């Protein structure tokens, strides 16, 4: 048995022994465990599971051990992921600090910043949010206006950020700010970390078409930010941002049904459309729509896997990561559309009696999914990037 | 088969545009939603609509109607699709009154239609029993009891079903679920004993209800077991009018999207200058123009009593279903971030589009029906 | 009975009396009657029918009587068209001079040019072809290079034209030529009529993917063209061309199945796919493809009709003509694809035994249809035009 | 389920690319077409391919094969799709030899497979009888006569059917047309008495034949009435290999189209700078990447003997059918005028795409099959 197989065996045994039964099925929104100064847990099992994983560094399995990570290499991390999936283990800790800021700090942060922030992220002590987009900017992210003026010992930040996910529940925010308005727009941007408890910071939720309001608009009114919170060089924030965006796109490409409905399109078809004497979904057009989607969805999964294998083996052209934000989010939108089409009018319930939770979650999830191909680099921006970077088409 | 509105119809359309734009814009629907209005529409507004003659617009003059034809009604409904106006126009005039008119005895017509025309009474039609439109799959049973019948079973997604004064109910009097034979229509009072009506809160904020019948008394409408002959053309009228509403909504969000493309700047230029968006917008425009022709021809099929009414209804509904789906998705995407906020009204159209797609048959249902009616 | 109804009655009676039975069904390619100096006829009936129509001026029903036309107004011309369709009458004479050059000459030609050319077109005495595109130009028509130099009493033409339909069978060609190379590209173009018998003109057929070679490349090598053959003003040929192009697009939007197969997609489905116990086309996906196309095709026909009604009544926004080239050619391509999909492998026969004529014509027609969305302003150019002119989107 | 080629497979693919690119490019197919070559492929080329070991690549070593697996064969076939190479590789190795291997007795294998591996003998499989692939709809009958059977009926679109030395024929020995029970497989000699073989000239210039059987003697392959159990996996191998060929063709025309977009100028700029074309090209690229994963997984399903072989075959064929359709149409359109000339090779791919879509099942067939195999 090779080292990886031994590792797999160990992981499997550890998970079997340590993951409480209640943590072995998908978490509804209420059952999720998020980071935070005042962290709360939906259940004792969730707390136990979080603490056990945290103590092994497996909230962030592939981060260095010295900063509270698990120190696993890519292959080991994949094994842990596979084994958790096999057993149905929930993600023990959710935080944008884990998904986005941490990797950026590991690459661009100075030692003091790493020491200060990364272990807290790994241990779920701080909940982070992201301040990139602005009301006027949209896809043209680099045109951002929120400014940070150098005031000697601190920056003075004024402006506003939009689509700051859960800003009203977060402890810190990482932001792109304009530190030089007189140069090419990408060249005057810096990357700042800001404590949301600073004076002058406020966040107000934006209601979405799905009825949710996890996005906020965040305002900065003469906010003083210590100089040590600058990540990377002054006016070089765009490089950090690009690295981070790439990461965000990868995450979004892997995003599952957002609102957590438990019913699949196939199950919905069988239950809500019904089958004919041959066991075929009774409506031929819906059945064809369903199978088209199921193929696309499965192709996407295989392509994720192929990308991993190419990375591991060094084979292939390495283009897959460039397409996955576009393909993944479009496929998720299609999945949600397929699901509500199968559910019929039961997939369009909003609230109140007459609809079970899976049904209303399907409605909400469908509506929420519309944001996926807009946020984090719209599908149009992604296609531009593929045309330019992969196909080499001229500007 | 005129495919343009005549002078009178154009005037009517202009009036509707003006009235609905000022009295019942999309904000009015938002208000109904936010205050969780149980009725689901503004009764005062409906009175005004009735005073404009809209409640009796397609009814014969004998029943105090204007006998103006469905082409005119379609023009109004198309405008109401632009404003997403909630009113009993569809449930009462298109569905309920059509059923009475096509299937009722003189007495039934006399007793109900004038009060529809005046706006005094509202009607609706209860057909579907499952999450997908399937008018032959009727299980709700009606059994003779003396002069009348008693109805037992369930109906879902009945438009304005919890407020209508009278409900035309499709029930099974013989045969098995799935057969078009053995269906009969009944008039049931909204406040009849044994009838439980529950408003359902849908994504599009419009009123539909679930109706539970526990030995509810109903009055036969038309011939026993031959209800399909009435139900089928009534549903076709409904499908065509719904297609008109959807076409109105589609045009409205398309217009708003094109306006946004002309106004929003990104990367230092108007986003409407990006060729990929231009081509998508231009393509949508062509699809809208094709759909307009189809819907207009479908209305002439009603007004001229054409034999291909069923085909035209399925043609129109399938075409507009797919169109509204496309354009609502593109409208959200092209509006970018604000497109997914509740503040922007595009979301209201997106939600309405999907509900309207489901009501009276999705595209698969109608393509199947069109092909069968065309002999293939 | 109003005047139009009387006219309809007369037309109907005349057609019944004068159109030979054999000319009342669609013409195969071999049965078509084309114009030309050495005109030939596939049959005595075809000749008779052509001559009768010619003598009434109904080869060009809405052209002025003084130039050999029928002198009908729009409503009368529509009646004639409808009645011919009702009876299934063949078009008595085919020529690009009728479809394109004639209308342009009527608008832009001087009196001498009208007198010289229009009656010959009406009477089928000259077969015309069109010289617009060039090998390097494509969609960017105005970049054309074929030049006509002013030599005092004549122009000297040098260059080449491509996609000159049936140039090898034509008597005259109308051309766009560059008469001023030193101004904005649209401003140095003139419109010339050239006798194909002139010294220095040659045409060689281009074989298409459909196996046909009705298109040619035409070469001009020091061709002398009399000055009187200039239509419109010198360097103002672009206006003539635009008017003509609009006309060409309208024609292309109305183009029927090009290669003349007699089998419809519906019939092909019934015959080649077969039906189930309920009379439905046996393959659900093919049936759905079929009905989608049939709806699109019917919608197109209704839209043509609506456009006519809008024009007659003065109602509507008049935008339909702008979309019909795009919609019409895309729909025809879809129709051909649908047809061969229904025919299965029998819709992919090339030649030889095993395939009847309808089948091989379907194959050829499918391949030929690919040119429709390229020629006469590609679909991409059409969408640009719609975006700009109809929607008013910025450049 | 490896979704990347291993070192050996990559080498094989490179060899195939080089060999086919120089020995059998698209011009070779044009030549076969223009000279109306009756055979439909170049026999000398096939000998060279056999010498490279390709004829025996998936056969067990016992029968002089290389036992290299379908993943490797797929790599070769994908390359042959880029060059549109005409050869009996598909008919002989993929279809015919698979049938013998999966269904044959030791004697049958011993007598046929080594001569396949050497390139000496060619095989094929005759299944379809109509213009649409439908392997259960077999009417051609086989009746016992002494030791052997006699076959009567017709087969169409048999790949290389007029030249194959032996033909595996699916015949009905019991049951009715449409039933998968009662089908049996037979080996028939190409020159058997009563067999009439007629080459059909198709748009894609590749060789298929119509076979007419008039009491033709055939030798049973596998069990009587149980031929479906062999036929089904043989067809699946065929579908997956055909999908590989189609994927190769798709990538080739996509590459040529992108190259053209970079080189062709219009309105003073490269047409590849037009955003609408960029987006369409980028979208196609993403679809190609998805399809690659599907086809690779389908090959592992063959090589690993996975239970979901049928699903994977339908998944791969349906996916690549739709992809080749899209990309071939776009390739023609984006090449503009020259795209529709016979001079440009794009037309050869367009024609091949449609033929390959029809062979062994169009997308509707395979989506239906995939859904049924998936239980819905």
XYZ file of N, CA and C in Angstrom, chain B residues 21 28-29 36 46 60 135 149 225 237 248 267 277 300 324 328 351 371:
54
model
N -50.708 52.561 -16.990
C -49.427 53.174 -16.650
C -49.547 54.114 -15.465
N -47.677 49.139 -8.117
C -48.943 48.737 -7.500
C -48.873 47.261 -7.099
N -48.250 46.444 -7.934
C -48.095 45.024 -7.593
C -47.134 44.879 -6.414
N -48.917 42.223 1.808
C -49.520 40.886 1.853
C -51.029 40.952 1.680
N -60.361 47.607 -10.070
C -61.220 46.748 -10.895
C -62.521 47.461 -11.241
N -71.649 39.848 -25.428
C -72.656 40.367 -26.364
C -73.448 41.526 -25.738
N -55.497 19.336 -18.570
C -56.945 19.490 -18.377
C -57.750 18.206 -18.549
N -75.761 18.647 -8.419
C -74.660 17.685 -8.305
C -73.849 18.050 -7.075
N -71.301 15.222 -19.246
C -70.239 14.398 -19.863
C -69.593 15.035 -21.103
N -59.003 30.269 -25.363
C -59.109 31.721 -25.183
C -58.179 32.184 -24.076
N -46.797 41.355 -23.781
C -46.658 42.707 -23.236
C -45.492 42.798 -22.266
N -16.140 50.241 -18.658
C -14.885 50.366 -19.414
C -14.889 51.630 -20.290
N -23.531 41.861 -26.995
C -24.831 42.263 -26.435
C -25.754 42.768 -27.547
N -57.309 36.673 -34.137
C -58.280 36.611 -35.237
C -58.925 35.229 -35.292
N -40.653 34.731 -23.559
C -40.617 35.419 -22.256
C -39.483 34.828 -21.409
N -36.635 37.380 -20.373
C -36.528 37.688 -18.943
C -35.146 37.308 -18.417
N -40.319 36.664 -12.404
C -41.164 35.757 -11.619
C -42.502 35.512 -12.318
N -48.561 19.550 -32.519
C -48.178 18.493 -33.458
C -49.329 17.508 -33.640
